[in-house]
PDB file of C-alpha atoms and ligand atoms in Angstrom:
ATOM      1  CA  MET W   1     -52.608 -23.021  -3.283  1.00 97.00           C
ATOM      2  CA  ILE W   2     -53.914 -19.563  -2.702  1.00 98.00           C
ATOM      3  CA  ARG W   3     -57.202 -17.218  -2.665  1.00 98.00           C
ATOM      4  CA  PHE W   4     -56.171 -14.069  -2.574  1.00 99.00           C
ATOM      5  CA  TYR W   5     -59.064 -11.879  -1.858  1.00 99.00           C
ATOM      6  CA  PHE W   6     -57.770  -8.661  -4.197  1.00 98.00           C
ATOM      7  CA  HIS W   7     -59.506  -4.875  -5.375  1.00 98.00           C
ATOM      8  CA  PRO W   8     -57.043  -2.852  -6.997  1.00 98.00           C
ATOM      9  CA  THR W   9     -55.610  -0.468  -4.621  1.00 98.00           C
ATOM     10  CA  PRO W  10     -52.780   0.112  -3.144  1.00 98.00           C
ATOM     11  CA  ASN W  11     -52.508  -3.035  -0.076  1.00 98.00           C
ATOM     12  CA  PRO W  12     -53.514  -5.588  -2.555  1.00 98.00           C
ATOM     13  CA  LEU W  13     -51.241  -4.677  -5.196  1.00 98.00           C
ATOM     14  CA  LYS W  14     -48.267  -5.561  -2.499  1.00 98.00           C
ATOM     15  CA  VAL W  15     -48.711  -8.336  -2.565  1.00 98.00           C
ATOM     16  CA  ALA W  16     -50.478  -9.297  -6.412  1.00 98.00           C
ATOM     17  CA  LEU W  17     -46.644  -8.095  -6.872  1.00 98.00           C
ATOM     18  CA  LEU W  18     -44.922 -10.730  -4.613  1.00 99.00           C
ATOM     19  CA  LEU W  19     -47.175 -13.288  -5.391  1.00 98.00           C
ATOM     20  CA  GLU W  20     -46.037 -12.689  -9.426  1.00 98.00           C
ATOM     21  CA  GLU W  21     -42.370 -12.399  -7.332  1.00 98.00           C
ATOM     22  CA  LEU W  22     -42.536 -16.403  -6.401  1.00 98.00           C
ATOM     23  CA  GLY W  23     -44.950 -17.711  -9.025  1.00 98.00           C
ATOM     24  CA  LEU W  24     -47.293 -19.231  -6.942  1.00 98.00           C
ATOM     25  CA  ASP W  25     -50.275 -20.822  -7.714  1.00 97.00           C
ATOM     26  CA  TYR W  26     -53.122 -18.410  -6.372  1.00 98.00           C
ATOM     27  CA  GLU W  27     -56.852 -17.943  -7.729  1.00 98.00           C
ATOM     28  CA  VAL W  28     -57.884 -14.007  -7.201  1.00 98.00           C
ATOM     29  CA  VAL W  29     -61.210 -13.364  -5.413  1.00 98.00           C
ATOM     30  CA  PRO W  30     -62.604 -10.153  -6.002  1.00 98.00           C
ATOM     31  CA  VAL W  31     -64.113  -8.177  -3.168  1.00 98.00           C
ATOM     32  CA  ASP W  32     -65.552  -5.342  -5.003  1.00 98.00           C
ATOM     33  CA  THR W  33     -65.109  -2.495  -1.462  1.00 98.00           C
ATOM     34  CA  SER W  34     -67.399  -0.724  -3.505  1.00 98.00           C
ATOM     35  CA  LYS W  35     -70.225  -2.386  -3.557  1.00 98.00           C
ATOM     36  CA  GLY W  36     -69.864  -3.211   0.300  1.00 98.00           C
ATOM     37  CA  GLU W  37     -68.305  -6.644  -0.635  1.00 98.00           C
ATOM     38  CA  GLN W  38     -65.804  -6.656   2.552  1.00 98.00           C
ATOM     39  CA  HIS W  39     -68.686  -6.365   4.957  1.00 98.00           C
ATOM     40  CA  LEU W  40     -70.227  -9.870   3.624  1.00 98.00           C
ATOM     41  CA  PRO W  41     -69.763 -12.633   6.215  1.00 98.00           C
ATOM     42  CA  SER W  42     -68.079 -14.952   3.996  1.00 98.00           C
ATOM     43  CA  PHE W  43     -65.699 -12.236   3.671  1.00 98.00           C
ATOM     44  CA  ARG W  44     -65.209 -10.986   7.847  1.00 98.00           C
ATOM     45  CA  ALA W  45     -64.440 -14.851   8.224  1.00 98.00           C
ATOM     46  CA  VAL W  46     -61.005 -14.057   6.045  1.00 98.00           C
ATOM     47  CA  ASN W  47     -60.632 -10.766   7.424  1.00 98.00           C
ATOM     48  CA  PRO W  48     -62.404 -10.044  10.984  1.00 98.00           C
ATOM     49  CA  ASN W  49     -61.062  -6.054   9.502  1.00 98.00           C
ATOM     50  CA  GLY W  50     -62.799  -6.255   6.383  1.00 98.00           C
ATOM     51  CA  LYS W  51     -60.243  -4.720   4.506  1.00 98.00           C
ATOM     52  CA  VAL W  52     -58.474  -6.362   1.675  1.00 98.00           C
ATOM     53  CA  PRO W  53     -55.782  -7.524   0.655  1.00 98.00           C
ATOM     54  CA  ALA W  54     -56.149 -11.418   2.476  1.00 98.00           C
ATOM     55  CA  ILE W  55     -55.451 -14.808   1.761  1.00 98.00           C
ATOM     56  CA  VAL W  56     -56.522 -18.345   2.286  1.00 98.00           C
ATOM     57  CA  ASP W  57     -53.353 -20.600   2.015  1.00 98.00           C
ATOM     58  CA  THR W  58     -54.982 -24.038   1.556  1.00 98.00           C
ATOM     59  CA  ASP W  59     -51.138 -25.439   2.387  1.00 97.00           C
ATOM     60  CA  GLY W  60     -49.824 -24.141   5.682  1.00 97.00           C
ATOM     61  CA  PRO W  61     -48.167 -24.781   8.181  1.00 94.00           C
ATOM     62  CA  GLY W  62     -51.358 -25.913  10.110  1.00 89.00           C
ATOM     63  CA  GLY W  63     -53.757 -26.655   7.632  1.00 96.00           C
ATOM     64  CA  GLU W  64     -55.516 -24.340   5.409  1.00 97.00           C
ATOM     65  CA  THR W  65     -54.595 -20.970   7.022  1.00 98.00           C
ATOM     66  CA  ARG W  66     -55.678 -17.480   6.689  1.00 98.00           C
ATOM     67  CA  VAL W  67     -53.656 -13.933   6.527  1.00 98.00           C
ATOM     68  CA  PHE W  68     -54.791 -10.270   6.741  1.00 98.00           C
ATOM     69  CA  ASP W  69     -53.090  -7.485   6.333  1.00 98.00           C
ATOM     70  CA  SER W  70     -51.145  -6.884   3.297  1.00 98.00           C
ATOM     71  CA  THR W  71     -47.725  -6.488   5.859  1.00 98.00           C
ATOM     72  CA  ALA W  72     -48.623  -9.701   7.527  1.00 98.00           C
ATOM     73  CA  ILE W  73     -49.301 -11.646   3.806  1.00 99.00           C
ATOM     74  CA  LEU W  74     -45.794 -10.078   2.807  1.00 99.00           C
ATOM     75  CA  LEU W  75     -44.043 -11.212   5.758  1.00 98.00           C
ATOM     76  CA  TYR W  76     -46.478 -14.810   5.647  1.00 98.00           C
ATOM     77  CA  LEU W  77     -45.307 -15.677   2.222  1.00 98.00           C
ATOM     78  CA  ALA W  78     -42.130 -14.446   2.134  1.00 98.00           C
ATOM     79  CA  GLU W  79     -40.969 -16.048   5.053  1.00 98.00           C
ATOM     80  CA  LYS W  80     -42.314 -19.280   4.299  1.00 98.00           C
ATOM     81  CA  HIS W  81     -41.025 -19.758   0.795  1.00 98.00           C
ATOM     82  CA  GLY W  82     -37.272 -17.879   2.275  1.00 98.00           C
ATOM     83  CA  ALA W  83     -36.979 -15.305  -0.562  1.00 98.00           C
ATOM     84  CA  PHE W  84     -36.997 -11.086  -0.807  1.00 98.00           C
ATOM     85  CA  LEU W  85     -36.121 -10.981   2.854  1.00 98.00           C
ATOM     86  CA  GLY W  86     -32.913  -9.557   2.474  1.00 98.00           C
ATOM     87  CA  ALA W  87     -29.965 -10.204   4.149  1.00 98.00           C
ATOM     88  CA  GLU W  88     -29.932 -11.913   7.622  1.00 98.00           C
ATOM     89  CA  ALA W  89     -27.556  -8.777   9.355  1.00 98.00           C
ATOM     90  CA  ASP W  90     -30.179  -6.729   7.798  1.00 98.00           C
ATOM     91  CA  ARG W  91     -33.318  -7.964   9.508  1.00 98.00           C
ATOM     92  CA  GLY W  92     -33.506  -5.087  11.390  1.00 98.00           C
ATOM     93  CA  GLU W  93     -33.506  -2.716   8.665  1.00 98.00           C
ATOM     94  CA  LEU W  94     -35.912  -4.510   7.033  1.00 98.00           C
ATOM     95  CA  VAL W  95     -38.926  -4.771   9.850  1.00 98.00           C
ATOM     96  CA  SER W  96     -38.083  -1.113  10.209  1.00 98.00           C
ATOM     97  CA  TRP W  97     -38.914   0.042   6.647  1.00 98.00           C
ATOM     98  CA  LEU W  98     -41.998  -2.435   6.771  1.00 98.00           C
ATOM     99  CA  PHE W  99     -43.442  -0.981   9.496  1.00 98.00           C
ATOM    100  CA  PHE W 100     -42.856   2.448   8.426  1.00 98.00           C
ATOM    101  CA  ILE W 101     -44.746   1.840   5.525  1.00 98.00           C
ATOM    102  CA  ALA W 102     -47.120   0.001   7.074  1.00 98.00           C
ATOM    103  CA  SER W 103     -48.304   2.661  10.003  1.00 98.00           C
ATOM    104  CA  GLY W 104     -46.750   6.327   8.315  1.00 98.00           C
ATOM    105  CA  LEU W 105     -46.448   6.119   4.400  1.00 98.00           C
ATOM    106  CA  GLY W 106     -49.637   4.336   3.706  1.00 98.00           C
ATOM    107  CA  PRO W 107     -51.636   5.375   5.853  1.00 98.00           C
ATOM    108  CA  PHE W 108     -50.963   8.851   5.107  1.00 98.00           C
ATOM    109  CA  SER W 109     -51.523   8.258   1.518  1.00 98.00           C
ATOM    110  CA  GLY W 110     -54.875   6.999   2.196  1.00 98.00           C
ATOM    111  CA  GLN W 111     -55.869   9.849   4.136  1.00 98.00           C
ATOM    112  CA  ALA W 112     -54.794  12.216   1.970  1.00 98.00           C
ATOM    113  CA  VAL W 113     -56.005  10.434  -0.852  1.00 98.00           C
ATOM    114  CA  HIS W 114     -59.614  10.696   0.953  1.00 97.00           C
ATOM    115  CA  PHE W 115     -59.645  13.873   2.344  1.00 97.00           C
ATOM    116  CA  GLN W 116     -57.884  15.617  -0.943  1.00 97.00           C
ATOM    117  CA  ARG W 117     -60.565  13.423  -3.308  1.00 95.00           C
ATOM    118  CA  MET W 118     -63.640  12.059  -1.239  1.00 94.00           C
ATOM    119  CA  ALA W 119     -64.437  14.006   1.867  1.00 95.00           C
ATOM    120  CA  PRO W 120     -66.642  17.242   1.091  1.00 93.00           C
ATOM    121  CA  ALA W 121     -65.833  20.707   0.423  1.00 95.00           C
ATOM    122  CA  GLY W 122     -64.210  22.813   3.032  1.00 96.00           C
ATOM    123  CA  LEU W 123     -62.080  20.799   5.400  1.00 97.00           C
ATOM    124  CA  ASP W 124     -58.686  22.530   4.664  1.00 97.00           C
ATOM    125  CA  TYR W 125     -57.407  21.505   8.275  1.00 98.00           C
ATOM    126  CA  ALA W 126     -57.699  17.739   6.990  1.00 98.00           C
ATOM    127  CA  VAL W 127     -56.588  18.321   3.755  1.00 98.00           C
ATOM    128  CA  ASN W 128     -53.433  20.313   5.100  1.00 98.00           C
ATOM    129  CA  ARG W 129     -52.266  17.695   7.529  1.00 98.00           C
ATOM    130  CA  TYR W 130     -52.228  15.207   5.549  1.00 98.00           C
ATOM    131  CA  ARG W 131     -51.327  16.257   2.173  1.00 98.00           C
ATOM    132  CA  ARG W 132     -48.444  17.255   4.487  1.00 98.00           C
ATOM    133  CA  GLU W 133     -48.425  14.288   6.014  1.00 98.00           C
ATOM    134  CA  ALA W 134     -47.762  12.367   3.051  1.00 98.00           C
ATOM    135  CA  GLU W 135     -45.403  14.989   1.572  1.00 98.00           C
ATOM    136  CA  ARG W 136     -43.235  14.242   5.246  1.00 98.00           C
ATOM    137  CA  HIS W 137     -43.413  10.145   4.504  1.00 98.00           C
ATOM    138  CA  TYR W 138     -42.063  10.614   1.046  1.00 98.00           C
ATOM    139  CA  GLN W 139     -39.113  12.895   2.008  1.00 98.00           C
ATOM    140  CA  VAL W 140     -38.237   9.974   4.616  1.00 99.00           C
ATOM    141  CA  LEU W 141     -38.008   7.440   1.631  1.00 98.00           C
ATOM    142  CA  GLU W 142     -36.496  10.028  -0.466  1.00 98.00           C
ATOM    143  CA  ASP W 143     -34.081  10.380   1.773  1.00 98.00           C
ATOM    144  CA  HIS W 144     -32.970   7.262   2.544  1.00 98.00           C
ATOM    145  CA  LEU W 145     -33.097   5.686  -1.474  1.00 98.00           C
ATOM    146  CA  ALA W 146     -29.949   8.364  -1.776  1.00 98.00           C
ATOM    147  CA  GLY W 147     -27.430   6.400  -3.406  1.00 97.00           C
ATOM    148  CA  ARG W 148     -29.269   3.259  -2.243  1.00 98.00           C
ATOM    149  CA  ALA W 149     -31.057   0.776  -5.437  1.00 98.00           C
ATOM    150  CA  PHE W 150     -33.206  -0.658  -2.859  1.00 98.00           C
ATOM    151  CA  LEU W 151     -34.828   0.124   0.544  1.00 98.00           C
ATOM    152  CA  VAL W 152     -33.249  -2.530   2.694  1.00 98.00           C
ATOM    153  CA  GLY W 153     -29.338  -3.338   1.946  1.00 98.00           C
ATOM    154  CA  GLU W 154     -28.423  -4.294  -1.573  1.00 97.00           C
ATOM    155  CA  THR W 155     -31.196  -6.720  -2.657  1.00 98.00           C
ATOM    156  CA  TYR W 156     -34.652  -6.406  -4.019  1.00 98.00           C
ATOM    157  CA  SER W 157     -36.977  -6.704  -0.856  1.00 98.00           C
ATOM    158  CA  ILE W 158     -40.585  -7.190   0.694  1.00 99.00           C
ATOM    159  CA  ALA W 159     -40.115  -3.598   1.744  1.00 99.00           C
ATOM    160  CA  ASP W 160     -39.703  -2.316  -1.793  1.00 99.00           C
ATOM    161  CA  MET W 161     -42.783  -4.648  -2.332  1.00 99.00           C
ATOM    162  CA  ALA W 162     -44.909  -2.684   0.548  1.00 99.00           C
ATOM    163  CA  ALA W 163     -43.629   0.826  -0.757  1.00 99.00           C
ATOM    164  CA  TRP W 164     -44.231   0.240  -4.663  1.00 98.00           C
ATOM    165  CA  GLY W 165     -48.024  -0.514  -3.934  1.00 98.00           C
ATOM    166  CA  TRP W 166     -48.507   3.069  -2.403  1.00 98.00           C
ATOM    167  CA  ILE W 167     -46.231   4.959  -4.847  1.00 98.00           C
ATOM    168  CA  GLU W 168     -47.811   3.605  -7.540  1.00 98.00           C
ATOM    169  CA  ARG W 169     -50.883   5.700  -6.711  1.00 97.00           C
ATOM    170  CA  ALA W 170     -48.530   8.790  -6.155  1.00 98.00           C
ATOM    171  CA  ARG W 171     -50.754  10.540  -8.693  1.00 97.00           C
ATOM    172  CA  PHE W 172     -53.852  10.220  -6.046  1.00 97.00           C
ATOM    173  CA  VAL W 173     -51.807  11.171  -3.013  1.00 98.00           C
ATOM    174  CA  LEU W 174     -49.900  14.356  -4.774  1.00 98.00           C
ATOM    175  CA  PRO W 175     -52.544  15.600  -6.755  1.00 97.00           C
ATOM    176  CA  GLY W 176     -51.934  18.406  -8.620  1.00 95.00           C
ATOM    177  CA  ALA W 177     -48.303  18.697 -10.730  1.00 88.00           C
ATOM    178  CA  ASP W 178     -48.314  16.675 -13.949  1.00 94.00           C
ATOM    179  CA  ASP W 179     -45.318  14.303 -12.306  1.00 97.00           C
ATOM    180  CA  PRO W 180     -46.055  13.550  -8.550  1.00 97.00           C
ATOM    181  CA  LEU W 181     -42.526  12.430  -8.564  1.00 98.00           C
ATOM    182  CA  ALA W 182     -40.760  15.267 -10.131  1.00 98.00           C
ATOM    183  CA  ALA W 183     -39.970  16.571  -6.447  1.00 98.00           C
ATOM    184  CA  TYR W 184     -38.538  12.731  -5.447  1.00 98.00           C
ATOM    185  CA  PRO W 185     -36.047  12.173  -7.853  1.00 98.00           C
ATOM    186  CA  ASN W 186     -34.299   9.020  -5.527  1.00 98.00           C
ATOM    187  CA  ILE W 187     -37.855   7.364  -5.386  1.00 99.00           C
ATOM    188  CA  LYS W 188     -38.489   8.207  -8.744  1.00 98.00           C
ATOM    189  CA  ARG W 189     -35.366   6.423  -9.927  1.00 98.00           C
ATOM    190  CA  TRP W 190     -36.117   3.384  -7.717  1.00 98.00           C
ATOM    191  CA  HIS W 191     -39.756   3.369  -8.253  1.00 98.00           C
ATOM    192  CA  ALA W 192     -38.616   3.221 -12.237  1.00 98.00           C
ATOM    193  CA  GLU W 193     -36.487  -0.229 -11.405  1.00 98.00           C
ATOM    194  CA  VAL W 194     -39.077  -1.957  -9.751  1.00 98.00           C
ATOM    195  CA  SER W 195     -41.656  -1.108 -12.485  1.00 98.00           C
ATOM    196  CA  ALA W 196     -39.519  -2.788 -15.143  1.00 98.00           C
ATOM    197  CA  ARG W 197     -39.668  -6.066 -13.795  1.00 98.00           C
ATOM    198  CA  PRO W 198     -41.131  -8.216 -15.509  1.00 98.00           C
ATOM    199  CA  ALA W 199     -43.290  -9.144 -11.891  1.00 98.00           C
ATOM    200  CA  VAL W 200     -44.564  -6.032 -12.043  1.00 98.00           C
ATOM    201  CA  GLU W 201     -46.167  -5.778 -15.643  1.00 98.00           C
ATOM    202  CA  ARG W 202     -48.332  -9.085 -14.544  1.00 98.00           C
ATOM    203  CA  ALA W 203     -49.236  -7.616 -10.879  1.00 98.00           C
ATOM    204  CA  ARG W 204     -50.749  -4.556 -12.254  1.00 98.00           C
ATOM    205  CA  ARG W 205     -52.814  -7.028 -14.353  1.00 98.00           C
ATOM    206  CA  VAL W 206     -54.227  -8.473 -11.686  1.00 98.00           C
ATOM    207  CA  GLY W 207     -57.569  -8.348 -11.338  1.00 97.00           C
ATOM    208  CA  SER W 208     -58.395  -6.589 -15.111  1.00 97.00           C
ATOM    209  CA  ASP W 209     -60.700  -9.408 -16.407  1.00 97.00           C
ATOM    210  CA  HIS W 210     -63.147  -8.099 -13.265  1.00 98.00           C
ATOM    211  CA  ALA W 211     -65.273  -5.386 -13.986  1.00 98.00           C
ATOM    212  CA  PHE W 212     -64.645  -3.577 -10.589  1.00 98.00           C
ATOM    213  CA  LYS W 213     -67.667  -0.402  -9.940  1.00 98.00           C
ATOM    214  CA  ARG W 214     -65.875   2.789 -10.791  1.00 96.00           C
ATOM    215  CA  GLU W 215     -68.603   4.952  -9.836  1.00 96.00           C
ATOM    216  CA  ILE W 216     -68.618   6.769  -6.793  1.00 94.00           C
ATOM    217  CA  ASP W 217     -72.214   6.671  -5.553  1.00 95.00           C
ATOM    218  CA  GLU W 218     -74.088   6.761  -2.657  1.00 95.00           C
ATOM    219  CA  GLU W 219     -73.700   3.015  -1.837  1.00 96.00           C
ATOM    220  CA  THR W 220     -70.178   3.404  -2.788  1.00 97.00           C
ATOM    221  CA  LYS W 221     -69.712   6.342   0.322  1.00 95.00           C
ATOM    222  CA  ARG W 222     -71.925   3.934   2.752  1.00 96.00           C
ATOM    223  CA  ALA W 223     -69.665   1.133   1.991  1.00 97.00           C
ATOM    224  CA  LEU W 224     -66.694   2.495   2.491  1.00 97.00           C
ATOM    225  CA  PHE W 225     -67.471   4.888   5.197  1.00 95.00           C
ATOM    226  CA  PRO W 226     -69.760   3.830   6.621  1.00 93.00           C
ATOM    227  CA  SER W 227     -68.501   5.847  10.191  1.00 91.00           C
ATOM    228  CA  ASN W 228     -70.690   8.769   7.894  1.00 92.00           C
ATOM    229  CA  TYR W 229     -74.045   6.571   8.376  1.00 91.00           C
ATOM    230  CA  PRO W 230     -74.643   6.317  11.803  1.00 82.00           C
ATOM    231  CA  ALA W 231     -76.728   3.157  12.534  1.00 77.00           C
ATOM    232  CA  GLN W 232     -80.676   4.524  12.534  1.00 62.00           C
ATOM    233  CA  ALA W 233     -82.156   4.423  16.165  1.00 55.00           C
TER     234      ALA W 233
HETATM  235  N1  GSH O   1     -53.421  -2.274   6.846  1.00 79.31           N
HETATM  236  C1  GSH O   1     -54.765  -2.698   6.032  1.00 79.31           C
HETATM  237  C2  GSH O   1     -54.913  -1.884   5.235  1.00 79.31           C
HETATM  238  C3  GSH O   1     -55.850  -2.411   4.372  1.00 79.31           C
HETATM  239  C4  GSH O   1     -56.973  -1.160   3.649  1.00 79.31           C
HETATM  240  O1  GSH O   1     -57.254  -0.029   4.122  1.00 79.31           O
HETATM  241  N2  GSH O   1     -57.591  -2.002   2.429  1.00 79.31           N
HETATM  242  C5  GSH O   1     -58.260  -0.820   2.109  1.00 79.31           C
HETATM  243  C6  GSH O   1     -57.663  -0.684   0.408  1.00 79.31           C
HETATM  244  S1  GSH O   1     -56.320  -0.241  -0.220  1.00 79.31           S
HETATM  245  C7  GSH O   1     -60.219  -1.539   1.514  1.00 79.31           C
HETATM  246  O2  GSH O   1     -60.216  -2.410   1.709  1.00 79.31           O
HETATM  247  N3  GSH O   1     -60.942  -0.414   1.729  1.00 79.31           N
HETATM  248  C8  GSH O   1     -61.923  -1.049   1.538  1.00 79.31           C
HETATM  249  C9  GSH O   1     -62.848  -0.392   3.237  1.00 79.31           C
HETATM  250  O3  GSH O   1     -61.759   0.116   4.036  1.00 79.31           O
HETATM  251  O4  GSH O   1     -63.829  -0.562   3.866  1.00 79.31           O
HETATM  252  C10 GSH O   1     -53.225  -3.470   4.965  1.00 79.31           C
HETATM  253  O5  GSH O   1     -51.744  -3.392   5.197  1.00 79.31           O
HETATM  254  O6  GSH O   1     -53.658  -4.869   4.608  1.00 79.31           O
END
């Protein structure tokens, strides 16, 4: 059985999709990051980095096994179950796209959301830098998906799931246009194709029975951006 430490945000969403695709038995453990639950010692024991997602696999290779960071979890579960890894000949492509998403598309999208929606007004340099970098990563994906159904080889893989988690939130990353994917027709086609999978519908509902905090107040800002609040001497 898997305990799945979850908040309805892009990185946990990728893992929700893989868990649903694999049809695994899992228990959702809500971590309300807006209330600061990611900083509790009980959660830090699962992820010392204090971020979601994380899992505990009670049936891991050496007994109870923790895995943190969405890409690590995708690889761990895909390897354990021998599924969604693509063809062996495409392993170089698989890890390349996984790391492109983990170190590029994801972080730049996250910073674009932060500076456009959360940061104080007037930080034009940062807004521009992260918006442009997010757009640049979208364009890399767009060009790669020309004439392709999936990111790697001929089959749907964990690379598609990893990208899907972020592209699902394109309206927050690239706000302004009615359709944020209008400028990226290949991503739009690919996203529609992935989203038509039955597991996606189930992944989108993960955690919907939990009342996660929605308002962004002082508690939320202190929980999510503690570096803005230096500890008192
Ligand atoms: N590299 C990590 C990033 C995880 C991450 O940034 N998670 C966000 C939600 S998408 C989070 O936990 N935010 C709360 C916080 O930063 O305190 C991964 O891919 O899992």
